[in-house]
PDB file of N, CA and C in Angstrom:
ATOM      1  N   PHE P   1     -18.721  25.396 -29.987  1.00 52.00           N
ATOM      2  CA  PHE P   1     -18.016  25.600 -28.732  1.00 52.00           C
ATOM      3  C   PHE P   1     -18.957  26.026 -27.609  1.00 52.00           C
ATOM      4  N   ARG P   2     -20.078  26.669 -27.961  1.00 63.00           N
ATOM      5  CA  ARG P   2     -21.012  27.110 -26.938  1.00 63.00           C
ATOM      6  C   ARG P   2     -21.556  25.917 -26.147  1.00 63.00           C
ATOM      7  N   ASP P   3     -21.870  24.824 -26.846  1.00 72.00           N
ATOM      8  CA  ASP P   3     -22.394  23.645 -26.152  1.00 72.00           C
ATOM      9  C   ASP P   3     -21.364  23.057 -25.200  1.00 72.00           C
ATOM     10  N   ALA P   4     -20.108  23.048 -25.608  1.00 78.00           N
ATOM     11  CA  ALA P   4     -19.041  22.516 -24.757  1.00 78.00           C
ATOM     12  C   ALA P   4     -18.870  23.380 -23.510  1.00 78.00           C
ATOM     13  N   ASP P   5     -18.954  24.694 -23.665  1.00 78.00           N
ATOM     14  CA  ASP P   5     -18.840  25.590 -22.515  1.00 78.00           C
ATOM     15  C   ASP P   5     -19.962  25.334 -21.517  1.00 78.00           C
ATOM     16  N   GLY P   6     -21.171  25.170 -22.033  1.00 79.00           N
ATOM     17  CA  GLY P   6     -22.320  24.898 -21.164  1.00 79.00           C
ATOM     18  C   GLY P   6     -22.177  23.573 -20.436  1.00 79.00           C
ATOM     19  N   LEU P   7     -21.667  22.581 -21.141  1.00 84.00           N
ATOM     20  CA  LEU P   7     -21.473  21.262 -20.542  1.00 84.00           C
ATOM     21  C   LEU P   7     -20.425  21.324 -19.434  1.00 84.00           C
ATOM     22  N   ILE P   8     -19.325  21.984 -19.698  1.00 87.00           N
ATOM     23  CA  ILE P   8     -18.268  22.127 -18.688  1.00 87.00           C
ATOM     24  C   ILE P   8     -18.786  22.884 -17.478  1.00 87.00           C
ATOM     25  N   PHE P   9     -19.532  23.965 -17.714  1.00 86.00           N
ATOM     26  CA  PHE P   9     -20.107  24.731 -16.610  1.00 86.00           C
ATOM     27  C   PHE P   9     -21.055  23.864 -15.787  1.00 86.00           C
ATOM     28  N   ALA P  10     -21.881  23.059 -16.444  1.00 87.00           N
ATOM     29  CA  ALA P  10     -22.829  22.184 -15.743  1.00 87.00           C
ATOM     30  C   ALA P  10     -22.098  21.134 -14.902  1.00 87.00           C
ATOM     31  N   LEU P  11     -21.047  20.554 -15.457  1.00 89.00           N
ATOM     32  CA  LEU P  11     -20.270  19.552 -14.710  1.00 89.00           C
ATOM     33  C   LEU P  11     -19.620  20.152 -13.469  1.00 89.00           C
ATOM     34  N   ILE P  12     -19.029  21.314 -13.630  1.00 92.00           N
ATOM     35  CA  ILE P  12     -18.388  21.976 -12.489  1.00 92.00           C
ATOM     36  C   ILE P  12     -19.433  22.357 -11.444  1.00 92.00           C
ATOM     37  N   SER P  13     -20.563  22.884 -11.887  1.00 92.00           N
ATOM     38  CA  SER P  13     -21.635  23.259 -10.959  1.00 92.00           C
ATOM     39  C   SER P  13     -22.151  22.049 -10.194  1.00 92.00           C
ATOM     40  N   ASN P  14     -22.367  20.948 -10.894  1.00 91.00           N
ATOM     41  CA  ASN P  14     -22.853  19.729 -10.237  1.00 91.00           C
ATOM     42  C   ASN P  14     -21.844  19.209  -9.216  1.00 91.00           C
ATOM     43  N   TYR P  15     -20.580  19.249  -9.562  1.00 86.00           N
ATOM     44  CA  TYR P  15     -19.540  18.783  -8.644  1.00 86.00           C
ATOM     45  C   TYR P  15     -19.523  19.648  -7.386  1.00 86.00           C
ATOM     46  N   LEU P  16     -19.547  20.950  -7.559  1.00 90.00           N
ATOM     47  CA  LEU P  16     -19.519  21.856  -6.415  1.00 90.00           C
ATOM     48  C   LEU P  16     -20.762  21.700  -5.543  1.00 90.00           C
ATOM     49  N   MET P  17     -21.916  21.570  -6.161  1.00 89.00           N
ATOM     50  CA  MET P  17     -23.144  21.391  -5.384  1.00 89.00           C
ATOM     51  C   MET P  17     -23.110  20.076  -4.609  1.00 89.00           C
ATOM     52  N   ALA P  18     -22.603  19.025  -5.216  1.00 83.00           N
ATOM     53  CA  ALA P  18     -22.498  17.732  -4.526  1.00 83.00           C
ATOM     54  C   ALA P  18     -21.544  17.846  -3.338  1.00 83.00           C
ATOM     55  N   ALA P  19     -20.445  18.541  -3.500  1.00 75.00           N
ATOM     56  CA  ALA P  19     -19.489  18.714  -2.406  1.00 75.00           C
ATOM     57  C   ALA P  19     -20.103  19.528  -1.273  1.00 75.00           C
ATOM     58  N   ILE P  20     -20.837  20.580  -1.601  1.00 80.00           N
ATOM     59  CA  ILE P  20     -21.484  21.411  -0.581  1.00 80.00           C
ATOM     60  C   ILE P  20     -22.549  20.619   0.157  1.00 80.00           C
ATOM     61  N   ILE P  21     -23.354  19.874  -0.568  1.00 77.00           N
ATOM     62  CA  ILE P  21     -24.403  19.060   0.064  1.00 77.00           C
ATOM     63  C   ILE P  21     -23.772  17.989   0.953  1.00 77.00           C
ATOM     64  N   ASP P  22     -22.699  17.377   0.473  1.00 69.00           N
ATOM     65  CA  ASP P  22     -21.994  16.354   1.248  1.00 69.00           C
ATOM     66  C   ASP P  22     -21.495  16.923   2.571  1.00 69.00           C
ATOM     67  N   LYS P  23     -20.856  18.080   2.528  1.00 66.00           N
ATOM     68  CA  LYS P  23     -20.340  18.709   3.746  1.00 66.00           C
ATOM     69  C   LYS P  23     -21.477  19.124   4.679  1.00 66.00           C
ATOM     70  N   THR P  24     -22.581  19.593   4.101  1.00 70.00           N
ATOM     71  CA  THR P  24     -23.717  20.017   4.910  1.00 70.00           C
ATOM     72  C   THR P  24     -24.370  18.825   5.601  1.00 70.00           C
ATOM     73  N   MET P  25     -24.554  17.744   4.866  1.00 63.00           N
ATOM     74  CA  MET P  25     -25.224  16.571   5.422  1.00 63.00           C
ATOM     75  C   MET P  25     -24.340  15.804   6.396  1.00 63.00           C
ATOM     76  N   TYR P  26     -23.087  15.613   6.049  1.00 58.00           N
ATOM     77  CA  TYR P  26     -22.214  14.750   6.829  1.00 58.00           C
ATOM     78  C   TYR P  26     -21.222  15.502   7.703  1.00 58.00           C
ATOM     79  N   GLY P  27     -21.048  16.774   7.457  1.00 60.00           N
ATOM     80  CA  GLY P  27     -20.125  17.568   8.255  1.00 60.00           C
ATOM     81  C   GLY P  27     -18.706  17.435   7.758  1.00 60.00           C
ATOM     82  N   VAL P  28     -17.853  18.254   8.311  1.00 58.00           N
ATOM     83  CA  VAL P  28     -16.454  18.254   7.878  1.00 58.00           C
ATOM     84  C   VAL P  28     -15.673  17.103   8.492  1.00 58.00           C
ATOM     85  N   ASP P  29     -16.249  16.428   9.474  1.00 59.00           N
ATOM     86  CA  ASP P  29     -15.559  15.321  10.130  1.00 59.00           C
ATOM     87  C   ASP P  29     -15.905  13.966   9.512  1.00 59.00           C
ATOM     88  N   ALA P  30     -16.624  13.990   8.407  1.00 64.00           N
ATOM     89  CA  ALA P  30     -16.991  12.744   7.744  1.00 64.00           C
ATOM     90  C   ALA P  30     -15.741  12.110   7.129  1.00 64.00           C
ATOM     91  N   GLY P  31     -15.786  10.831   6.974  1.00 78.00           N
ATOM     92  CA  GLY P  31     -14.667  10.128   6.374  1.00 78.00           C
ATOM     93  C   GLY P  31     -15.119   8.786   5.850  1.00 78.00           C
ATOM     94  N   LYS P  32     -14.189   7.902   5.704  1.00 86.00           N
ATOM     95  CA  LYS P  32     -14.460   6.551   5.223  1.00 86.00           C
ATOM     96  C   LYS P  32     -13.859   5.554   6.200  1.00 86.00           C
ATOM     97  N   LEU P  33     -14.478   4.405   6.270  1.00 90.00           N
ATOM     98  CA  LEU P  33     -13.957   3.302   7.069  1.00 90.00           C
ATOM     99  C   LEU P  33     -13.730   2.138   6.119  1.00 90.00           C
ATOM    100  N   ALA P  34     -12.519   1.641   6.101  1.00 94.00           N
ATOM    101  CA  ALA P  34     -12.171   0.526   5.217  1.00 94.00           C
ATOM    102  C   ALA P  34     -11.952  -0.727   6.050  1.00 94.00           C
ATOM    103  N   LEU P  35     -12.521  -1.825   5.590  1.00 95.00           N
ATOM    104  CA  LEU P  35     -12.273  -3.143   6.153  1.00 95.00           C
ATOM    105  C   LEU P  35     -11.613  -3.966   5.055  1.00 95.00           C
ATOM    106  N   VAL P  36     -10.430  -4.471   5.347  1.00 96.00           N
ATOM    107  CA  VAL P  36      -9.663  -5.236   4.359  1.00 96.00           C
ATOM    108  C   VAL P  36      -9.528  -6.661   4.874  1.00 96.00           C
ATOM    109  N   VAL P  37     -10.141  -7.595   4.175  1.00 95.00           N
ATOM    110  CA  VAL P  37     -10.022  -9.013   4.526  1.00 95.00           C
ATOM    111  C   VAL P  37      -8.877  -9.566   3.684  1.00 95.00           C
ATOM    112  N   THR P  38      -7.835 -10.055   4.373  1.00 93.00           N
ATOM    113  CA  THR P  38      -6.605 -10.396   3.663  1.00 93.00           C
ATOM    114  C   THR P  38      -5.854 -11.531   4.359  1.00 93.00           C
ATOM    115  N   ASP P  39      -4.970 -12.137   3.625  1.00 91.00           N
ATOM    116  CA  ASP P  39      -4.021 -13.106   4.188  1.00 91.00           C
ATOM    117  C   ASP P  39      -2.699 -12.418   4.539  1.00 91.00           C
ATOM    118  N   HIS P  40      -2.601 -11.129   4.233  1.00 94.00           N
ATOM    119  CA  HIS P  40      -1.357 -10.378   4.416  1.00 94.00           C
ATOM    120  C   HIS P  40      -1.594  -9.143   5.273  1.00 94.00           C
ATOM    121  N   GLY P  41      -2.231  -9.328   6.407  1.00 93.00           N
ATOM    122  CA  GLY P  41      -2.607  -8.217   7.279  1.00 93.00           C
ATOM    123  C   GLY P  41      -1.445  -7.367   7.745  1.00 93.00           C
ATOM    124  N   GLN P  42      -0.351  -8.008   8.132  1.00 95.00           N
ATOM    125  CA  GLN P  42       0.802  -7.248   8.632  1.00 95.00           C
ATOM    126  C   GLN P  42       1.385  -6.370   7.539  1.00 95.00           C
ATOM    127  N   GLU P  43       1.512  -6.910   6.332  1.00 95.00           N
ATOM    128  CA  GLU P  43       2.040  -6.130   5.211  1.00 95.00           C
ATOM    129  C   GLU P  43       1.129  -4.957   4.882  1.00 95.00           C
ATOM    130  N   VAL P  44      -0.185  -5.215   4.869  1.00 95.00           N
ATOM    131  CA  VAL P  44      -1.148  -4.150   4.578  1.00 95.00           C
ATOM    132  C   VAL P  44      -1.036  -3.047   5.626  1.00 95.00           C
ATOM    133  N   SER P  45      -0.989  -3.417   6.902  1.00 95.00           N
ATOM    134  CA  SER P  45      -0.871  -2.428   7.980  1.00 95.00           C
ATOM    135  C   SER P  45       0.414  -1.618   7.878  1.00 95.00           C
ATOM    136  N   GLU P  46       1.513  -2.299   7.573  1.00 95.00           N
ATOM    137  CA  GLU P  46       2.796  -1.602   7.444  1.00 95.00           C
ATOM    138  C   GLU P  46       2.756  -0.581   6.315  1.00 95.00           C
ATOM    139  N   GLN P  47       2.120  -0.944   5.203  1.00 94.00           N
ATOM    140  CA  GLN P  47       2.003  -0.018   4.075  1.00 94.00           C
ATOM    141  C   GLN P  47       1.100   1.164   4.416  1.00 94.00           C
ATOM    142  N   ILE P  48       0.024   0.908   5.154  1.00 94.00           N
ATOM    143  CA  ILE P  48      -0.869   1.993   5.586  1.00 94.00           C
ATOM    144  C   ILE P  48      -0.090   2.963   6.467  1.00 94.00           C
ATOM    145  N   ASP P  49       0.701   2.419   7.404  1.00 94.00           N
ATOM    146  CA  ASP P  49       1.514   3.264   8.287  1.00 94.00           C
ATOM    147  C   ASP P  49       2.536   4.073   7.482  1.00 94.00           C
ATOM    148  N   LEU P  50       3.221   3.399   6.582  1.00 94.00           N
ATOM    149  CA  LEU P  50       4.318   4.006   5.834  1.00 94.00           C
ATOM    150  C   LEU P  50       3.824   5.022   4.796  1.00 94.00           C
ATOM    151  N   VAL P  51       2.880   4.614   3.977  1.00 92.00           N
ATOM    152  CA  VAL P  51       2.446   5.444   2.855  1.00 92.00           C
ATOM    153  C   VAL P  51       1.429   6.509   3.279  1.00 92.00           C
ATOM    154  N   LEU P  52       0.415   6.113   4.027  1.00 90.00           N
ATOM    155  CA  LEU P  52      -0.654   7.049   4.399  1.00 90.00           C
ATOM    156  C   LEU P  52      -0.426   7.721   5.749  1.00 90.00           C
ATOM    157  N   GLU P  53       0.541   7.194   6.507  1.00 90.00           N
ATOM    158  CA  GLU P  53       0.793   7.692   7.858  1.00 90.00           C
ATOM    159  C   GLU P  53      -0.483   7.648   8.694  1.00 90.00           C
ATOM    160  N   ARG P  54      -1.206   6.549   8.577  1.00 88.00           N
ATOM    161  CA  ARG P  54      -2.434   6.280   9.327  1.00 88.00           C
ATOM    162  C   ARG P  54      -2.229   5.013  10.128  1.00 88.00           C
ATOM    163  N   GLY P  55      -2.927   4.908  11.215  1.00 90.00           N
ATOM    164  CA  GLY P  55      -2.920   3.677  11.979  1.00 90.00           C
ATOM    165  C   GLY P  55      -4.007   2.742  11.463  1.00 90.00           C
ATOM    166  N   SER P  56      -3.955   1.528  11.917  1.00 93.00           N
ATOM    167  CA  SER P  56      -4.984   0.554  11.552  1.00 93.00           C
ATOM    168  C   SER P  56      -5.151  -0.415  12.710  1.00 93.00           C
ATOM    169  N   THR P  57      -6.213  -1.171  12.653  1.00 93.00           N
ATOM    170  CA  THR P  57      -6.513  -2.136  13.709  1.00 93.00           C
ATOM    171  C   THR P  57      -6.698  -3.503  13.081  1.00 93.00           C
ATOM    172  N   HIS P  58      -6.120  -4.531  13.689  1.00 94.00           N
ATOM    173  CA  HIS P  58      -6.279  -5.901  13.210  1.00 94.00           C
ATOM    174  C   HIS P  58      -7.439  -6.567  13.947  1.00 94.00           C
ATOM    175  N   LEU P  59      -8.297  -7.186  13.195  1.00 94.00           N
ATOM    176  CA  LEU P  59      -9.386  -7.977  13.743  1.00 94.00           C
ATOM    177  C   LEU P  59      -9.239  -9.391  13.198  1.00 94.00           C
ATOM    178  N   LYS P  60      -9.704 -10.365  13.936  1.00 93.00           N
ATOM    179  CA  LYS P  60      -9.671 -11.746  13.448  1.00 93.00           C
ATOM    180  C   LYS P  60     -11.022 -12.062  12.821  1.00 93.00           C
ATOM    181  N   GLY P  61     -10.988 -12.718  11.683  1.00 91.00           N
ATOM    182  CA  GLY P  61     -12.210 -13.103  10.999  1.00 91.00           C
ATOM    183  C   GLY P  61     -12.160 -14.562  10.596  1.00 91.00           C
ATOM    184  N   VAL P  62     -13.329 -15.150  10.428  1.00 90.00           N
ATOM    185  CA  VAL P  62     -13.446 -16.529   9.965  1.00 90.00           C
ATOM    186  C   VAL P  62     -14.519 -16.556   8.888  1.00 90.00           C
ATOM    187  N   GLY P  63     -14.184 -17.116   7.739  1.00 86.00           N
ATOM    188  CA  GLY P  63     -15.159 -17.228   6.664  1.00 86.00           C
ATOM    189  C   GLY P  63     -16.303 -18.141   7.071  1.00 86.00           C
ATOM    190  N   SER P  64     -17.534 -17.712   6.867  1.00 88.00           N
ATOM    191  CA  SER P  64     -18.675 -18.529   7.286  1.00 88.00           C
ATOM    192  C   SER P  64     -18.816 -19.789   6.440  1.00 88.00           C
ATOM    193  N   TYR P  65     -18.423 -19.727   5.200  1.00 91.00           N
ATOM    194  CA  TYR P  65     -18.521 -20.889   4.323  1.00 91.00           C
ATOM    195  C   TYR P  65     -17.250 -21.735   4.382  1.00 91.00           C
ATOM    196  N   SER P  66     -16.104 -21.078   4.197  1.00 89.00           N
ATOM    197  CA  SER P  66     -14.838 -21.813   4.104  1.00 89.00           C
ATOM    198  C   SER P  66     -14.269 -22.193   5.462  1.00 89.00           C
ATOM    199  N   LYS P  67     -14.683 -21.496   6.503  1.00 91.00           N
ATOM    200  CA  LYS P  67     -14.158 -21.693   7.868  1.00 91.00           C
ATOM    201  C   LYS P  67     -12.680 -21.332   7.966  1.00 91.00           C
ATOM    202  N   GLU P  68     -12.153 -20.661   6.954  1.00 89.00           N
ATOM    203  CA  GLU P  68     -10.754 -20.235   6.961  1.00 89.00           C
ATOM    204  C   GLU P  68     -10.599 -18.977   7.797  1.00 89.00           C
ATOM    205  N   GLU P  69      -9.516 -18.926   8.570  1.00 90.00           N
ATOM    206  CA  GLU P  69      -9.221 -17.725   9.341  1.00 90.00           C
ATOM    207  C   GLU P  69      -8.590 -16.681   8.423  1.00 90.00           C
ATOM    208  N   LYS P  70      -9.022 -15.451   8.607  1.00 89.00           N
ATOM    209  CA  LYS P  70      -8.495 -14.328   7.836  1.00 89.00           C
ATOM    210  C   LYS P  70      -8.229 -13.179   8.794  1.00 89.00           C
ATOM    211  N   GLU P  71      -7.341 -12.302   8.375  1.00 92.00           N
ATOM    212  CA  GLU P  71      -7.137 -11.072   9.119  1.00 92.00           C
ATOM    213  C   GLU P  71      -8.020 -10.002   8.492  1.00 92.00           C
ATOM    214  N   VAL P  72      -8.578  -9.156   9.341  1.00 96.00           N
ATOM    215  CA  VAL P  72      -9.346  -8.014   8.871  1.00 96.00           C
ATOM    216  C   VAL P  72      -8.627  -6.776   9.384  1.00 96.00           C
ATOM    217  N   VAL P  73      -8.197  -5.938   8.457  1.00 96.00           N
ATOM    218  CA  VAL P  73      -7.521  -4.700   8.821  1.00 96.00           C
ATOM    219  C   VAL P  73      -8.540  -3.583   8.680  1.00 96.00           C
ATOM    220  N   MET P  74      -8.742  -2.844   9.764  1.00 95.00           N
ATOM    221  CA  MET P  74      -9.696  -1.743   9.774  1.00 95.00           C
ATOM    222  C   MET P  74      -8.918  -0.429   9.792  1.00 95.00           C
ATOM    223  N   CYS P  75      -9.303   0.497   8.918  1.00 93.00           N
ATOM    224  CA  CYS P  75      -8.614   1.780   8.837  1.00 93.00           C
ATOM    225  C   CYS P  75      -9.615   2.890   8.541  1.00 93.00           C
ATOM    226  N   ALA P  76      -9.590   3.933   9.360  1.00 90.00           N
ATOM    227  CA  ALA P  76     -10.408   5.121   9.115  1.00 90.00           C
ATOM    228  C   ALA P  76      -9.549   6.142   8.378  1.00 90.00           C
ATOM    229  N   CYS P  77     -10.096   6.687   7.309  1.00 86.00           N
ATOM    230  CA  CYS P  77      -9.377   7.664   6.489  1.00 86.00           C
ATOM    231  C   CYS P  77     -10.290   8.836   6.181  1.00 86.00           C
ATOM    232  N   ASN P  78      -9.686   9.926   5.760  1.00 80.00           N
ATOM    233  CA  ASN P  78     -10.524  10.979   5.215  1.00 80.00           C
ATOM    234  C   ASN P  78     -10.789  10.646   3.755  1.00 80.00           C
ATOM    235  N   ASN P  79     -11.695  11.361   3.152  1.00 77.00           N
ATOM    236  CA  ASN P  79     -12.111  11.040   1.786  1.00 77.00           C
ATOM    237  C   ASN P  79     -10.956  11.106   0.785  1.00 77.00           C
ATOM    238  N   LYS P  80     -10.027  12.029   0.991  1.00 81.00           N
ATOM    239  CA  LYS P  80      -8.912  12.188   0.055  1.00 81.00           C
ATOM    240  C   LYS P  80      -7.940  11.013   0.119  1.00 81.00           C
ATOM    241  N   GLU P  81      -7.791  10.415   1.284  1.00 87.00           N
ATOM    242  CA  GLU P  81      -6.828   9.324   1.451  1.00 87.00           C
ATOM    243  C   GLU P  81      -7.340   7.986   0.911  1.00 87.00           C
ATOM    244  N   MET P  82      -8.635   7.882   0.697  1.00 87.00           N
ATOM    245  CA  MET P  82      -9.213   6.595   0.302  1.00 87.00           C
ATOM    246  C   MET P  82      -8.679   6.100  -1.039  1.00 87.00           C
ATOM    247  N   TYR P  83      -8.450   6.987  -1.987  1.00 88.00           N
ATOM    248  CA  TYR P  83      -7.907   6.564  -3.283  1.00 88.00           C
ATOM    249  C   TYR P  83      -6.540   5.918  -3.102  1.00 88.00           C
ATOM    250  N   GLY P  84      -5.693   6.562  -2.289  1.00 91.00           N
ATOM    251  CA  GLY P  84      -4.369   6.010  -2.016  1.00 91.00           C
ATOM    252  C   GLY P  84      -4.445   4.672  -1.310  1.00 91.00           C
ATOM    253  N   LEU P  85      -5.423   4.530  -0.412  1.00 93.00           N
ATOM    254  CA  LEU P  85      -5.591   3.265   0.300  1.00 93.00           C
ATOM    255  C   LEU P  85      -5.992   2.153  -0.660  1.00 93.00           C
ATOM    256  N   ARG P  86      -6.911   2.446  -1.556  1.00 92.00           N
ATOM    257  CA  ARG P  86      -7.341   1.429  -2.534  1.00 92.00           C
ATOM    258  C   ARG P  86      -6.166   0.961  -3.387  1.00 92.00           C
ATOM    259  N   LYS P  87      -5.360   1.907  -3.849  1.00 94.00           N
ATOM    260  CA  LYS P  87      -4.187   1.583  -4.660  1.00 94.00           C
ATOM    261  C   LYS P  87      -3.191   0.734  -3.876  1.00 94.00           C
ATOM    262  N   LEU P  88      -2.963   1.129  -2.643  1.00 94.00           N
ATOM    263  CA  LEU P  88      -2.023   0.444  -1.763  1.00 94.00           C
ATOM    264  C   LEU P  88      -2.456  -1.000  -1.509  1.00 94.00           C
ATOM    265  N   ILE P  89      -3.744  -1.207  -1.272  1.00 94.00           N
ATOM    266  CA  ILE P  89      -4.269  -2.555  -1.011  1.00 94.00           C
ATOM    267  C   ILE P  89      -4.112  -3.427  -2.253  1.00 94.00           C
ATOM    268  N   LYS P  90      -4.475  -2.868  -3.401  1.00 94.00           N
ATOM    269  CA  LYS P  90      -4.384  -3.640  -4.648  1.00 94.00           C
ATOM    270  C   LYS P  90      -2.939  -4.056  -4.922  1.00 94.00           C
ATOM    271  N   LYS P  91      -1.996  -3.185  -4.608  1.00 95.00           N
ATOM    272  CA  LYS P  91      -0.581  -3.492  -4.837  1.00 95.00           C
ATOM    273  C   LYS P  91      -0.067  -4.512  -3.819  1.00 95.00           C
ATOM    274  N   THR P  92      -0.464  -4.377  -2.563  1.00 94.00           N
ATOM    275  CA  THR P  92       0.034  -5.250  -1.507  1.00 94.00           C
ATOM    276  C   THR P  92      -0.591  -6.636  -1.550  1.00 94.00           C
ATOM    277  N   ASP P  93      -1.914  -6.691  -1.768  1.00 94.00           N
ATOM    278  CA  ASP P  93      -2.616  -7.973  -1.834  1.00 94.00           C
ATOM    279  C   ASP P  93      -3.750  -7.878  -2.847  1.00 94.00           C
ATOM    280  N   PRO P  94      -3.470  -8.212  -4.106  1.00 94.00           N
ATOM    281  CA  PRO P  94      -4.485  -8.111  -5.155  1.00 94.00           C
ATOM    282  C   PRO P  94      -5.728  -8.969  -4.891  1.00 94.00           C
ATOM    283  N   LYS P  95      -5.605  -9.989  -4.036  1.00 93.00           N
ATOM    284  CA  LYS P  95      -6.744 -10.864  -3.749  1.00 93.00           C
ATOM    285  C   LYS P  95      -7.538 -10.426  -2.517  1.00 93.00           C
ATOM    286  N   ALA P  96      -7.148  -9.310  -1.917  1.00 94.00           N
ATOM    287  CA  ALA P  96      -7.838  -8.827  -0.711  1.00 94.00           C
ATOM    288  C   ALA P  96      -9.281  -8.460  -1.041  1.00 94.00           C
ATOM    289  N   PHE P  97     -10.137  -8.608  -0.047  1.00 93.00           N
ATOM    290  CA  PHE P  97     -11.539  -8.216  -0.143  1.00 93.00           C
ATOM    291  C   PHE P  97     -11.660  -6.902   0.603  1.00 93.00           C
ATOM    292  N   LEU P  98     -12.068  -5.848  -0.088  1.00 94.00           N
ATOM    293  CA  LEU P  98     -12.087  -4.507   0.487  1.00 94.00           C
ATOM    294  C   LEU P  98     -13.514  -3.994   0.565  1.00 94.00           C
ATOM    295  N   VAL P  99     -13.904  -3.548   1.755  1.00 94.00           N
ATOM    296  CA  VAL P  99     -15.218  -2.935   1.964  1.00 94.00           C
ATOM    297  C   VAL P  99     -14.966  -1.504   2.427  1.00 94.00           C
ATOM    298  N   ILE P 100     -15.568  -0.544   1.728  1.00 92.00           N
ATOM    299  CA  ILE P 100     -15.430   0.863   2.085  1.00 92.00           C
ATOM    300  C   ILE P 100     -16.803   1.384   2.473  1.00 92.00           C
ATOM    301  N   MET P 101     -16.869   1.978   3.669  1.00 90.00           N
ATOM    302  CA  MET P 101     -18.141   2.492   4.180  1.00 90.00           C
ATOM    303  C   MET P 101     -18.024   3.974   4.481  1.00 90.00           C
ATOM    304  N   GLU P 102     -19.132   4.660   4.347  1.00 83.00           N
ATOM    305  CA  GLU P 102     -19.191   6.059   4.753  1.00 83.00           C
ATOM    306  C   GLU P 102     -19.185   6.124   6.270  1.00 83.00           C
ATOM    307  N   SER P 103     -18.500   7.093   6.798  1.00 77.00           N
ATOM    308  CA  SER P 103     -18.474   7.316   8.234  1.00 77.00           C
ATOM    309  C   SER P 103     -18.871   8.770   8.467  1.00 77.00           C
ATOM    310  N   ASN P 104     -19.969   8.983   9.159  1.00 68.00           N
ATOM    311  CA  ASN P 104     -20.458  10.342   9.368  1.00 68.00           C
ATOM    312  C   ASN P 104     -19.570  11.155  10.281  1.00 68.00           C
ATOM    313  N   GLU P 105     -18.861  10.476  11.162  1.00 67.00           N
ATOM    314  CA  GLU P 105     -18.007  11.196  12.092  1.00 67.00           C
ATOM    315  C   GLU P 105     -16.889  10.272  12.550  1.00 67.00           C
ATOM    316  N   VAL P 106     -15.672  10.802  12.579  1.00 68.00           N
ATOM    317  CA  VAL P 106     -14.530  10.061  13.077  1.00 68.00           C
ATOM    318  C   VAL P 106     -13.900  10.899  14.181  1.00 68.00           C
ATOM    319  N   VAL P 107     -13.767  10.314  15.355  1.00 67.00           N
ATOM    320  CA  VAL P 107     -13.222  11.016  16.515  1.00 67.00           C
ATOM    321  C   VAL P 107     -11.985  10.259  16.986  1.00 67.00           C
ATOM    322  N   GLY P 108     -10.915  10.973  17.228  1.00 67.00           N
ATOM    323  CA  GLY P 108      -9.697  10.338  17.723  1.00 67.00           C
ATOM    324  C   GLY P 108      -8.471  10.934  17.072  1.00 67.00           C
ATOM    325  N   GLU P 109      -7.326  10.340  17.344  1.00 68.00           N
ATOM    326  CA  GLU P 109      -6.057  10.872  16.848  1.00 68.00           C
ATOM    327  C   GLU P 109      -6.060  10.987  15.329  1.00 68.00           C
ATOM    328  N   GLY P 110      -5.692  12.156  14.861  1.00 65.00           N
ATOM    329  CA  GLY P 110      -5.655  12.411  13.422  1.00 65.00           C
ATOM    330  C   GLY P 110      -6.982  12.883  12.874  1.00 65.00           C
ATOM    331  N   PHE P 111      -7.999  12.891  13.703  1.00 62.00           N
ATOM    332  CA  PHE P 111      -9.330  13.336  13.312  1.00 62.00           C
ATOM    333  C   PHE P 111      -9.827  14.334  14.347  1.00 62.00           C
ATOM    334  N   LYS P 112     -11.096  14.542  14.389  1.00 59.00           N
ATOM    335  CA  LYS P 112     -11.706  15.484  15.324  1.00 59.00           C
ATOM    336  C   LYS P 112     -11.452  15.056  16.780  1.00 59.00           C
ATOM    337  N   ASP P 113     -11.154  16.045  17.623  1.00 63.00           N
ATOM    338  CA  ASP P 113     -11.026  15.778  19.052  1.00 63.00           C
ATOM    339  C   ASP P 113     -12.416  15.548  19.624  1.00 63.00           C
ATOM    340  N   GLN P 114     -12.445  14.816  20.723  1.00 56.00           N
ATOM    341  CA  GLN P 114     -13.729  14.514  21.338  1.00 56.00           C
ATOM    342  C   GLN P 114     -14.359  15.785  21.839  1.00 56.00           C
TER     343      GLN P 114
END
């Protein structure tokens, strides 16, 4: 049992240190930016509004190879909301292409004031 206690302590310590370093490096206003390439942009946006109570922005995209028009839904979230967003996208459009990026600072409604 001693080895298990040490392992659990190490895991908790590593998690806490990573969280502290993350907040120190990126600040408390850090978040994520999601770009969702989909054929169901309106449905995705409605679910983001309904489930996450977040806004989103529609962008028009064109595939460079296929030349097909696609909708790109852009949504800024905090780190905690990203899991819910991933689940929501997979449920709404399983074929969606999702890109999640780190955002060092998010300014605007629902985030830090300017």
